[in-house]
Amino acid sequence: MFSRVVVLGVALLFSPWASAQVFKCKGANGETVYSQDPCSAGAAPMKLRSNRASTESAGEAANRAAVYQTTELADAGIAERNCLSSEQNRIYGPVNARGQDASRQIASLNRQLAGARNNLAGATYASGLRAQIASLQQTQAADRHSADSQMAEARRRCGDARSERERATREKYSAGGK
């Protein structure tokens, strides 16, 4: 019984009803009892304290807004990095795979070139191999150049998206945007 009364008393102190009056009394056996009703004729209600102000000061509101703005600006930076990472994988992934395949072909052609005979037929064969190697290298260079151009455009798009998000965030938290 005693623990129930104490628990009820503590619950009353920290519950949403804490705005009601609470009286601290002594029970029949000397235990502390909390009640909404006065224990005796001269009983005075307890002064309850709240850990949190009921209203937010202007400084607290400004601090909260600054934290939210900083968080949203950081999120814009993270979104840009994610955008760039995604674009880099999308653009360079296939280029790198094709480049590895071309490198394997070039290595194979170089092995064949090393085994070419030192005669007219061998020279003609070696010339053909060198032409194939040059063609593969040109294709690799053109593929890389195209990917670099696509990535530059992706950087611009991701940067523009970040700038727009930052602009909207600053506008949202500026004095006129509240």
GROMACS .gro file of N, CA and C in nm:
model
  534
    1MET      N    1   0.082  -0.119   0.000
    1MET     CA    2   0.000   0.000   0.000
    1MET      C    3   0.086   0.125   0.000
    2PHE      N    4   0.190   0.122   0.086
    2PHE     CA    5   0.277   0.238   0.097
    2PHE      C    6   0.344   0.271  -0.037
    3SER      N    7   0.399   0.169  -0.106
    3SER     CA    8   0.468   0.194  -0.233
    3SER      C    9   0.372   0.244  -0.340
    4ARG      N   10   0.248   0.198  -0.336
    4ARG     CA   11   0.149   0.247  -0.433
    4ARG      C   12   0.121   0.395  -0.411
    5VAL      N   13   0.114   0.435  -0.286
    5VAL     CA   14   0.087   0.575  -0.254
    5VAL      C   15   0.204   0.662  -0.299
    6VAL      N   16   0.328   0.617  -0.275
    6VAL     CA   17   0.445   0.693  -0.314
    6VAL      C   18   0.453   0.701  -0.466
    7VAL      N   19   0.430   0.589  -0.534
    7VAL     CA   20   0.432   0.589  -0.680
    7VAL      C   21   0.325   0.683  -0.734
    8LEU      N   22   0.206   0.678  -0.674
    8LEU     CA   23   0.099   0.768  -0.717
    8LEU      C   24   0.140   0.912  -0.693
    9GLY      N   25   0.204   0.937  -0.582
    9GLY     CA   26   0.249   1.073  -0.552
    9GLY      C   27   0.353   1.121  -0.650
   10VAL      N   28   0.451   1.039  -0.682
   10VAL     CA   29   0.554   1.077  -0.778
   10VAL      C   30   0.491   1.096  -0.916
   11ALA      N   31   0.400   1.007  -0.952
   11ALA     CA   32   0.332   1.021  -1.082
   11ALA      C   33   0.256   1.152  -1.089
   12LEU      N   34   0.193   1.191  -0.979
   12LEU     CA   35   0.122   1.319  -0.978
   12LEU      C   36   0.217   1.437  -0.995
   13LEU      N   37   0.336   1.426  -0.934
   13LEU     CA   38   0.432   1.535  -0.944
   13LEU      C   39   0.481   1.555  -1.087
   14PHE      N   40   0.499   1.448  -1.160
   14PHE     CA   41   0.561   1.459  -1.292
   14PHE      C   42   0.466   1.433  -1.407
   15SER      N   43   0.340   1.427  -1.379
   15SER     CA   44   0.242   1.400  -1.484
   15SER      C   45   0.197   1.529  -1.550
   16PRO      N   46   0.123   1.517  -1.659
   16PRO     CA   47   0.068   1.636  -1.723
   16PRO      C   48  -0.028   1.712  -1.630
   17TRP      N   49  -0.074   1.645  -1.527
   17TRP     CA   50  -0.167   1.710  -1.434
   17TRP      C   51  -0.092   1.796  -1.335
   18ALA      N   52   0.039   1.807  -1.349
   18ALA     CA   53   0.120   1.876  -1.250
   18ALA      C   54   0.077   2.022  -1.230
   19SER      N   55  -0.001   2.074  -1.320
   19SER     CA   56  -0.048   2.210  -1.301
   19SER      C   57  -0.156   2.216  -1.192
   20ALA      N   58  -0.212   2.102  -1.154
   20ALA     CA   59  -0.310   2.098  -1.044
   20ALA      C   60  -0.233   2.114  -0.912
   21GLN      N   61  -0.304   2.143  -0.807
   21GLN     CA   62  -0.240   2.158  -0.677
   21GLN      C   63  -0.210   2.020  -0.618
   22VAL      N   64  -0.092   2.008  -0.557
   22VAL     CA   65  -0.051   1.883  -0.493
   22VAL      C   66  -0.012   1.917  -0.350
   23PHE      N   67  -0.059   1.834  -0.257
   23PHE     CA   68  -0.030   1.853  -0.116
   23PHE      C   69   0.055   1.737  -0.068
   24LYS      N   70   0.158   1.766   0.013
   24LYS     CA   71   0.243   1.663   0.071
   24LYS      C   72   0.198   1.645   0.215
   25CYS      N   73   0.160   1.524   0.249
   25CYS     CA   74   0.103   1.497   0.381
   25CYS      C   75   0.176   1.383   0.448
   26LYS      N   76   0.153   1.366   0.575
   26LYS     CA   77   0.203   1.251   0.651
   26LYS      C   78   0.086   1.155   0.670
   27GLY      N   79   0.113   1.029   0.635
   27GLY     CA   80   0.010   0.928   0.651
   27GLY      C   81  -0.002   0.885   0.796
   28ALA      N   82  -0.095   0.793   0.825
   28ALA     CA   83  -0.121   0.746   0.961
   28ALA      C   84   0.001   0.680   1.022
   29ASN      N   85   0.084   0.615   0.943
   29ASN     CA   86   0.204   0.547   0.995
   29ASN      C   87   0.330   0.631   0.977
   30GLY      N   88   0.316   0.759   0.942
   30GLY     CA   89   0.429   0.848   0.927
   30GLY      C   90   0.487   0.853   0.786
   31GLU      N   91   0.430   0.778   0.695
   31GLU     CA   92   0.480   0.779   0.557
   31GLU      C   93   0.437   0.906   0.487
   32THR      N   94   0.510   0.941   0.379
   32THR     CA   95   0.477   1.060   0.301
   32THR      C   96   0.369   1.022   0.201
   33VAL      N   97   0.267   1.106   0.194
   33VAL     CA   98   0.155   1.084   0.103
   33VAL      C   99   0.133   1.212   0.025
   34TYR      N  100   0.108   1.197  -0.105
   34TYR     CA  101   0.077   1.311  -0.191
   34TYR      C  102  -0.070   1.304  -0.226
   35SER      N  103  -0.132   1.420  -0.226
   35SER     CA  104  -0.275   1.422  -0.250
   35SER      C  105  -0.315   1.549  -0.323
   36GLN      N  106  -0.426   1.540  -0.394
   36GLN     CA  107  -0.481   1.660  -0.458
   36GLN      C  108  -0.564   1.740  -0.359
   37ASP      N  109  -0.599   1.678  -0.250
   37ASP     CA  110  -0.680   1.743  -0.147
   37ASP      C  111  -0.591   1.781  -0.029
   38PRO      N  112  -0.618   1.894   0.038
   38PRO     CA  113  -0.538   1.933   0.154
   38PRO      C  114  -0.549   1.829   0.265
   39CYS      N  115  -0.439   1.804   0.336
   39CYS     CA  116  -0.434   1.705   0.442
   39CYS      C  117  -0.497   1.759   0.570
   40SER      N  118  -0.479   1.889   0.590
   40SER     CA  119  -0.531   1.951   0.711
   40SER      C  120  -0.580   2.092   0.674
   41ALA      N  121  -0.637   2.157   0.771
   41ALA     CA  122  -0.695   2.289   0.745
   41ALA      C  123  -0.590   2.390   0.703
   42GLY      N  124  -0.469   2.383   0.756
   42GLY     CA  125  -0.367   2.483   0.724
   42GLY      C  126  -0.270   2.437   0.616
   43ALA      N  127  -0.300   2.330   0.546
   43ALA     CA  128  -0.207   2.275   0.447
   43ALA      C  129  -0.190   2.370   0.329
   44ALA      N  130  -0.065   2.385   0.286
   44ALA     CA  131  -0.034   2.470   0.170
   44ALA      C  132   0.010   2.380   0.055
   45PRO      N  133  -0.030   2.413  -0.067
   45PRO     CA  134   0.011   2.330  -0.180
   45PRO      C  135   0.162   2.339  -0.202
   46MET      N  136   0.218   2.232  -0.257
   46MET     CA  137   0.361   2.229  -0.288
   46MET      C  138   0.387   2.319  -0.408
   47LYS      N  139   0.507   2.375  -0.410
   47LYS     CA  140   0.550   2.450  -0.527
   47LYS      C  141   0.620   2.351  -0.618
   48LEU      N  142   0.564   2.331  -0.735
   48LEU     CA  143   0.619   2.234  -0.829
   48LEU      C  144   0.708   2.306  -0.928
   49ARG      N  145   0.819   2.242  -0.959
   49ARG     CA  146   0.911   2.299  -1.057
   49ARG      C  147   0.907   2.213  -1.183
   50SER      N  148   0.924   2.278  -1.292
   50SER     CA  149   0.931   2.208  -1.419
   50SER      C  150   1.074   2.219  -1.470
   51ASN      N  151   1.121   2.113  -1.530
   51ASN     CA  152   1.255   2.116  -1.587
   51ASN      C  153   1.259   2.195  -1.717
   52ARG      N  154   1.147   2.228  -1.770
   52ARG     CA  155   1.142   2.295  -1.900
   52ARG      C  156   1.049   2.416  -1.889
   53ALA      N  157   1.092   2.523  -1.951
   53ALA     CA  158   1.008   2.642  -1.952
   53ALA      C  159   0.884   2.615  -2.036
   54SER      N  160   0.774   2.673  -1.996
   54SER     CA  161   0.649   2.649  -2.069
   54SER      C  162   0.650   2.718  -2.205
   55THR      N  163   0.728   2.823  -2.217
   55THR     CA  164   0.738   2.891  -2.346
   55THR      C  165   0.885   2.901  -2.383
   56GLU      N  166   0.910   2.913  -2.510
   56GLU     CA  167   1.046   2.920  -2.561
   56GLU      C  168   1.085   3.066  -2.576
   57SER      N  169   1.202   3.101  -2.523
   57SER     CA  170   1.247   3.239  -2.534
   57SER      C  171   1.292   3.265  -2.678
   58ALA      N  172   1.308   3.391  -2.710
   58ALA     CA  173   1.352   3.429  -2.845
   58ALA      C  174   1.491   3.371  -2.873
   59GLY      N  175   1.578   3.371  -2.773
   59GLY     CA  176   1.712   3.316  -2.789
   59GLY      C  177   1.708   3.166  -2.815
   60GLU      N  178   1.622   3.096  -2.741
   60GLU     CA  179   1.608   2.952  -2.762
   60GLU      C  180   1.552   2.922  -2.901
   61ALA      N  181   1.457   3.001  -2.943
   61ALA     CA  182   1.400   2.983  -3.077
   61ALA      C  183   1.505   3.009  -3.185
   62ALA      N  184   1.587   3.111  -3.164
   62ALA     CA  185   1.693   3.142  -3.260
   62ALA      C  186   1.797   3.030  -3.264
   63ASN      N  187   1.832   2.978  -3.147
   63ASN     CA  188   1.927   2.866  -3.142
   63ASN      C  189   1.871   2.743  -3.212
   64ARG      N  190   1.746   2.712  -3.187
   64ARG     CA  191   1.682   2.597  -3.252
   64ARG      C  192   1.681   2.614  -3.402
   65ALA      N  193   1.645   2.734  -3.448
   65ALA     CA  194   1.642   2.760  -3.592
   65ALA      C  195   1.782   2.749  -3.652
   66ALA      N  196   1.884   2.798  -3.579
   66ALA     CA  197   2.022   2.790  -3.629
   66ALA      C  198   2.067   2.644  -3.641
   67VAL      N  199   2.029   2.562  -3.543
   67VAL     CA  200   2.064   2.420  -3.549
   67VAL      C  201   1.993   2.353  -3.668
   68TYR      N  202   1.866   2.382  -3.686
   68TYR     CA  203   1.792   2.324  -3.799
   68TYR      C  204   1.852   2.369  -3.932
   69GLN      N  205   1.887   2.498  -3.941
   69GLN     CA  206   1.944   2.549  -4.065
   69GLN      C  207   2.078   2.482  -4.093
   70THR      N  208   2.163   2.472  -3.992
   70THR     CA  209   2.294   2.409  -4.009
   70THR      C  210   2.278   2.263  -4.051
   71THR      N  211   2.182   2.195  -3.991
   71THR     CA  212   2.157   2.055  -4.026
   71THR      C  213   2.110   2.043  -4.170
   72GLU      N  214   2.020   2.129  -4.211
   72GLU     CA  215   1.970   2.124  -4.349
   72GLU      C  216   2.080   2.159  -4.449
   73LEU      N  217   2.168   2.253  -4.413
   73LEU     CA  218   2.279   2.288  -4.502
   73LEU      C  219   2.377   2.171  -4.513
   74ALA      N  220   2.402   2.105  -4.400
   74ALA     CA  221   2.489   1.987  -4.403
   74ALA      C  222   2.426   1.876  -4.487
   75ASP      N  223   2.295   1.861  -4.474
   75ASP     CA  224   2.223   1.760  -4.555
   75ASP      C  225   2.237   1.790  -4.704
   76ALA      N  226   2.239   1.918  -4.741
   76ALA     CA  227   2.256   1.955  -4.882
   76ALA      C  228   2.393   1.911  -4.932
   77GLY      N  229   2.494   1.927  -4.848
   77GLY     CA  230   2.629   1.882  -4.884
   77GLY      C  231   2.636   1.731  -4.898
   78ILE      N  232   2.571   1.660  -4.808
   78ILE     CA  233   2.568   1.514  -4.814
   78ILE      C  234   2.494   1.468  -4.940
   79ALA      N  235   2.384   1.535  -4.971
   79ALA     CA  236   2.308   1.500  -5.092
   79ALA      C  237   2.393   1.521  -5.216
   80GLU      N  238   2.474   1.628  -5.218
   80GLU     CA  239   2.561   1.652  -5.333
   80GLU      C  240   2.665   1.541  -5.345
   81ARG      N  241   2.727   1.503  -5.232
   81ARG     CA  242   2.826   1.394  -5.237
   81ARG      C  243   2.763   1.264  -5.283
   82ASN      N  244   2.642   1.236  -5.237
   82ASN     CA  245   2.572   1.114  -5.282
   82ASN      C  246   2.541   1.121  -5.430
   83CYS      N  247   2.500   1.237  -5.477
   83CYS     CA  248   2.471   1.257  -5.620
   83CYS      C  249   2.596   1.231  -5.702
   84LEU      N  250   2.709   1.290  -5.660
   84LEU     CA  251   2.834   1.274  -5.733
   84LEU      C  252   2.881   1.128  -5.733
   85SER      N  253   2.868   1.062  -5.620
   85SER     CA  254   2.908   0.922  -5.610
   85SER      C  255   2.824   0.835  -5.703
   86SER      N  256   2.695   0.859  -5.704
   86SER     CA  257   2.605   0.784  -5.791
   86SER      C  258   2.638   0.807  -5.938
   87GLU      N  259   2.660   0.933  -5.974
   87GLU     CA  260   2.693   0.967  -6.113
   87GLU      C  261   2.828   0.907  -6.153
   88GLN      N  262   2.924   0.911  -6.062
   88GLN     CA  263   3.055   0.855  -6.092
   88GLN      C  264   3.044   0.704  -6.119
   89ASN      N  265   2.967   0.635  -6.037
   89ASN     CA  266   2.947   0.491  -6.060
   89ASN      C  267   2.874   0.466  -6.192
   90ARG      N  268   2.774   0.548  -6.219
   90ARG     CA  269   2.695   0.530  -6.342
   90ARG      C  270   2.779   0.557  -6.467
   91ILE      N  271   2.862   0.660  -6.461
   91ILE     CA  272   2.939   0.701  -6.579
   91ILE      C  273   3.067   0.619  -6.594
   92TYR      N  274   3.145   0.610  -6.487
   92TYR     CA  275   3.276   0.547  -6.500
   92TYR      C  276   3.272   0.395  -6.485
   93GLY      N  277   3.167   0.341  -6.424
   93GLY     CA  278   3.159   0.195  -6.409
   93GLY      C  279   3.170   0.124  -6.543
   94PRO      N  280   3.083   0.155  -6.640
   94PRO     CA  281   3.092   0.090  -6.771
   94PRO      C  282   3.222   0.124  -6.846
   95VAL      N  283   3.270   0.248  -6.831
   95VAL     CA  284   3.394   0.288  -6.898
   95VAL      C  285   3.510   0.205  -6.845
   96ASN      N  286   3.516   0.188  -6.714
   96ASN     CA  287   3.624   0.109  -6.654
   96ASN      C  288   3.616  -0.037  -6.698
   97ALA      N  289   3.494  -0.090  -6.706
   97ALA     CA  290   3.479  -0.230  -6.751
   97ALA      C  291   3.527  -0.244  -6.896
   98ARG      N  292   3.488  -0.151  -6.983
   98ARG     CA  293   3.533  -0.155  -7.123
   98ARG      C  294   3.685  -0.135  -7.130
   99GLY      N  295   3.738  -0.049  -7.045
   99GLY     CA  296   3.883  -0.024  -7.043
   99GLY      C  297   3.961  -0.149  -7.002
  100GLN      N  298   3.909  -0.222  -6.903
  100GLN     CA  299   3.976  -0.346  -6.863
  100GLN      C  300   3.974  -0.448  -6.976
  101ASP      N  301   3.862  -0.458  -7.046
  101ASP     CA  302   3.852  -0.550  -7.160
  101ASP      C  303   3.950  -0.510  -7.269
  102ALA      N  304   3.958  -0.380  -7.299
  102ALA     CA  305   4.051  -0.332  -7.402
  102ALA      C  306   4.195  -0.357  -7.358
  103SER      N  307   4.225  -0.337  -7.231
  103SER     CA  308   4.361  -0.363  -7.180
  103SER      C  309   4.398  -0.510  -7.195
  104ARG      N  310   4.305  -0.599  -7.171
  104ARG     CA  311   4.331  -0.743  -7.190
  104ARG      C  312   4.359  -0.772  -7.338
  105GLN      N  313   4.279  -0.709  -7.426
  105GLN     CA  314   4.300  -0.729  -7.570
  105GLN      C  315   4.437  -0.675  -7.613
  106ILE      N  316   4.474  -0.559  -7.561
  106ILE     CA  317   4.603  -0.499  -7.595
  106ILE      C  318   4.717  -0.589  -7.546
  107ALA      N  319   4.704  -0.641  -7.424
  107ALA     CA  320   4.807  -0.731  -7.370
  107ALA      C  321   4.821  -0.855  -7.459
  108SER      N  322   4.709  -0.909  -7.503
  108SER     CA  323   4.712  -1.026  -7.591
  108SER      C  324   4.779  -0.991  -7.724
  109LEU      N  325   4.744  -0.876  -7.779
  109LEU     CA  326   4.805  -0.833  -7.906
  109LEU      C  327   4.956  -0.809  -7.889
  110ASN      N  328   4.997  -0.755  -7.775
  110ASN     CA  329   5.140  -0.734  -7.749
  110ASN      C  330   5.215  -0.866  -7.740
  111ARG      N  331   5.152  -0.968  -7.680
  111ARG     CA  332   5.215  -1.100  -7.675
  111ARG      C  333   5.231  -1.156  -7.817
  112GLN      N  334   5.126  -1.137  -7.898
  112GLN     CA  335   5.134  -1.183  -8.037
  112GLN      C  336   5.242  -1.106  -8.113
  113LEU      N  337   5.252  -0.976  -8.083
  113LEU     CA  338   5.352  -0.892  -8.149
  113LEU      C  339   5.494  -0.939  -8.115
  114ALA      N  340   5.513  -0.978  -7.990
  114ALA     CA  341   5.645  -1.024  -7.946
  114ALA      C  342   5.684  -1.153  -8.020
  115GLY      N  343   5.585  -1.231  -8.060
  115GLY     CA  344   5.613  -1.357  -8.129
  115GLY      C  345   5.616  -1.343  -8.280
  116ALA      N  346   5.601  -1.223  -8.334
  116ALA     CA  347   5.601  -1.206  -8.481
  116ALA      C  348   5.741  -1.233  -8.535
  117ARG      N  349   5.746  -1.298  -8.649
  117ARG     CA  350   5.875  -1.330  -8.710
  117ARG      C  351   5.938  -1.206  -8.771
  118ASN      N  352   6.068  -1.215  -8.782
  118ASN     CA  353   6.145  -1.103  -8.835
  118ASN      C  354   6.167  -1.123  -8.986
  119ASN      N  355   6.056  -1.120  -9.058
  119ASN     CA  356   6.062  -1.128  -9.205
  119ASN      C  357   5.951  -1.043  -9.261
  120LEU      N  358   5.934  -1.044  -9.392
  120LEU     CA  359   5.833  -0.959  -9.455
  120LEU      C  360   5.693  -0.995  -9.407
  121ALA      N  361   5.661  -1.121  -9.400
  121ALA     CA  362   5.529  -1.163  -9.353
  121ALA      C  363   5.512  -1.124  -9.207
  122GLY      N  364   5.616  -1.141  -9.127
  122GLY     CA  365   5.612  -1.103  -8.986
  122GLY      C  366   5.595  -0.954  -8.969
  123ALA      N  367   5.660  -0.875  -9.056
  123ALA     CA  368   5.648  -0.729  -9.049
  123ALA      C  369   5.508  -0.684  -9.083
  124THR      N  370   5.449  -0.747  -9.182
  124THR     CA  371   5.311  -0.715  -9.220
  124THR      C  372   5.217  -0.751  -9.105
  125TYR      N  373   5.239  -0.869  -9.047
  125TYR     CA  374   5.157  -0.916  -8.934
  125TYR      C  375   5.172  -0.818  -8.816
  126ALA      N  376   5.296  -0.779  -8.784
  126ALA     CA  377   5.322  -0.687  -8.672
  126ALA      C  378   5.257  -0.551  -8.697
  127SER      N  379   5.260  -0.505  -8.821
  127SER     CA  380   5.197  -0.377  -8.855
  127SER      C  381   5.047  -0.383  -8.829
  128GLY      N  382   4.985  -0.494  -8.864
  128GLY     CA  383   4.841  -0.512  -8.839
  128GLY      C  384   4.810  -0.514  -8.689
  129LEU      N  385   4.896  -0.582  -8.612
  129LEU     CA  386   4.877  -0.586  -8.466
  129LEU      C  387   4.891  -0.446  -8.405
  130ARG      N  388   4.990  -0.372  -8.451
  130ARG     CA  389   5.011  -0.234  -8.400
  130ARG      C  390   4.891  -0.146  -8.433
  131ALA      N  391   4.833  -0.164  -8.549
  131ALA     CA  392   4.715  -0.086  -8.588
  131ALA      C  393   4.596  -0.120  -8.497
  132GLN      N  394   4.582  -0.249  -8.465
  132GLN     CA  395   4.473  -0.289  -8.374
  132GLN      C  396   4.495  -0.230  -8.234
  133ILE      N  397   4.620  -0.233  -8.187
  133ILE     CA  398   4.652  -0.177  -8.055
  133ILE      C  399   4.622  -0.027  -8.054
  134ALA      N  400   4.665   0.043  -8.160
  134ALA     CA  401   4.641   0.188  -8.167
  134ALA      C  402   4.492   0.219  -8.169
  135SER      N  403   4.416   0.138  -8.242
  135SER     CA  404   4.271   0.158  -8.249
  135SER      C  405   4.207   0.138  -8.112
  136LEU      N  406   4.249   0.033  -8.041
  136LEU     CA  407   4.194   0.009  -7.905
  136LEU      C  408   4.232   0.124  -7.811
  137GLN      N  409   4.355   0.173  -7.821
  137GLN     CA  410   4.398   0.283  -7.735
  137GLN      C  411   4.322   0.412  -7.767
  138GLN      N  412   4.294   0.437  -7.894
  138GLN     CA  413   4.215   0.555  -7.932
  138GLN      C  414   4.072   0.542  -7.880
  139THR      N  415   4.017   0.422  -7.889
  139THR     CA  416   3.881   0.400  -7.839
  139THR      C  417   3.876   0.423  -7.688
  140GLN      N  418   3.978   0.374  -7.616
  140GLN     CA  419   3.985   0.395  -7.471
  140GLN      C  420   3.993   0.545  -7.439
  141ALA      N  421   4.077   0.616  -7.510
  141ALA     CA  422   4.095   0.760  -7.485
  141ALA      C  423   3.965   0.836  -7.514
  142ALA      N  424   3.898   0.802  -7.624
  142ALA     CA  425   3.772   0.869  -7.658
  142ALA      C  426   3.664   0.837  -7.555
  143ASP      N  427   3.660   0.711  -7.510
  143ASP     CA  428   3.563   0.669  -7.409
  143ASP      C  429   3.586   0.746  -7.279
  144ARG      N  430   3.713   0.758  -7.237
  144ARG     CA  431   3.747   0.829  -7.114
  144ARG      C  432   3.715   0.978  -7.128
  145HIS      N  433   3.744   1.036  -7.244
  145HIS     CA  434   3.714   1.178  -7.267
  145HIS      C  435   3.562   1.202  -7.259
  146SER      N  436   3.485   1.114  -7.320
  146SER     CA  437   3.339   1.127  -7.314
  146SER      C  438   3.289   1.115  -7.170
  147ALA      N  439   3.345   1.020  -7.095
  147ALA     CA  440   3.305   1.002  -6.955
  147ALA      C  441   3.343   1.126  -6.873
  148ASP      N  442   3.460   1.181  -6.898
  148ASP     CA  443   3.502   1.301  -6.825
  148ASP      C  444   3.406   1.418  -6.852
  149SER      N  445   3.362   1.431  -6.977
  149SER     CA  446   3.266   1.537  -7.012
  149SER      C  447   3.132   1.514  -6.942
  150GLN      N  448   3.086   1.389  -6.942
  150GLN     CA  449   2.960   1.357  -6.874
  150GLN      C  450   2.972   1.384  -6.724
  151MET      N  451   3.088   1.352  -6.665
  151MET     CA  452   3.107   1.374  -6.522
  151MET      C  453   3.112   1.523  -6.489
  152ALA      N  454   3.171   1.602  -6.577
  152ALA     CA  455   3.173   1.747  -6.555
  152ALA      C  456   3.030   1.802  -6.554
  153GLU      N  457   2.947   1.753  -6.645
  153GLU     CA  458   2.806   1.794  -6.648
  153GLU      C  459   2.734   1.747  -6.522
  154ALA      N  460   2.764   1.626  -6.478
  154ALA     CA  461   2.702   1.574  -6.355
  154ALA      C  462   2.744   1.658  -6.234
  155ARG      N  463   2.871   1.697  -6.229
  155ARG     CA  464   2.918   1.783  -6.119
  155ARG      C  465   2.840   1.915  -6.118
  156ARG      N  466   2.818   1.970  -6.238
  156ARG     CA  467   2.743   2.094  -6.247
  156ARG      C  468   2.600   2.074  -6.197
  157ARG      N  469   2.534   1.967  -6.241
  157ARG     CA  470   2.396   1.939  -6.198
  157ARG      C  471   2.387   1.917  -6.047
  158CYS      N  472   2.478   1.835  -5.994
  158CYS     CA  473   2.476   1.808  -5.849
  158CYS      C  474   2.505   1.935  -5.770
  159GLY      N  475   2.600   2.016  -5.819
  159GLY     CA  476   2.632   2.143  -5.753
  159GLY      C  477   2.515   2.241  -5.758
  160ASP      N  478   2.448   2.246  -5.873
  160ASP     CA  479   2.331   2.334  -5.886
  160ASP      C  480   2.219   2.290  -5.790
  161ALA      N  481   2.200   2.160  -5.777
  161ALA     CA  482   2.097   2.108  -5.685
  161ALA      C  483   2.132   2.147  -5.541
  162ARG      N  484   2.260   2.136  -5.506
  162ARG     CA  485   2.302   2.175  -5.370
  162ARG      C  486   2.280   2.325  -5.350
  163SER      N  487   2.322   2.405  -5.448
  163SER     CA  488   2.306   2.551  -5.435
  163SER      C  489   2.159   2.589  -5.418
  164GLU      N  490   2.072   2.525  -5.494
  164GLU     CA  491   1.929   2.554  -5.483
  164GLU      C  492   1.876   2.513  -5.346
  165ARG      N  493   1.920   2.398  -5.299
  165ARG     CA  494   1.875   2.352  -5.167
  165ARG      C  495   1.926   2.445  -5.057
  166GLU      N  496   2.051   2.489  -5.069
  166GLU     CA  497   2.105   2.584  -4.971
  166GLU      C  498   2.031   2.717  -4.977
  167ARG      N  499   2.002   2.765  -5.098
  167ARG     CA  500   1.928   2.891  -5.112
  167ARG      C  501   1.792   2.880  -5.046
  168ALA      N  502   1.721   2.770  -5.072
  168ALA     CA  503   1.588   2.751  -5.014
  168ALA      C  504   1.596   2.743  -4.861
  169THR      N  505   1.701   2.678  -4.811
  169THR     CA  506   1.718   2.667  -4.665
  169THR      C  507   1.744   2.803  -4.603
  170ARG      N  508   1.832   2.879  -4.664
  170ARG     CA  509   1.862   3.014  -4.611
  170ARG      C  510   1.739   3.103  -4.615
  171GLU      N  511   1.664   3.092  -4.723
  171GLU     CA  512   1.541   3.170  -4.735
  171GLU      C  513   1.440   3.127  -4.628
  172LYS      N  514   1.431   3.000  -4.605
  172LYS     CA  515   1.336   2.946  -4.506
  172LYS      C  516   1.368   2.999  -4.367
  173TYR      N  517   1.497   3.012  -4.334
  173TYR     CA  518   1.536   3.054  -4.199
  173TYR      C  519   1.572   3.202  -4.189
  174SER      N  520   1.560   3.275  -4.297
  174SER     CA  521   1.588   3.419  -4.289
  174SER      C  522   1.473   3.487  -4.217
  175ALA      N  523   1.492   3.610  -4.179
  175ALA     CA  524   1.388   3.684  -4.105
  175ALA      C  525   1.260   3.692  -4.185
  176GLY      N  526   1.269   3.704  -4.316
  176GLY     CA  527   1.149   3.715  -4.399
  176GLY      C  528   1.083   3.581  -4.424
  177GLY      N  529   1.159   3.470  -4.406
  177GLY     CA  530   1.103   3.339  -4.439
  177GLY      C  531   1.033   3.270  -4.325
  178LYS      N  532   1.032   3.331  -4.207
  178LYS     CA  533   0.968   3.266  -4.091
  178LYS      C  534   0.821   3.292  -4.082
   0.00000   0.00000   0.00000
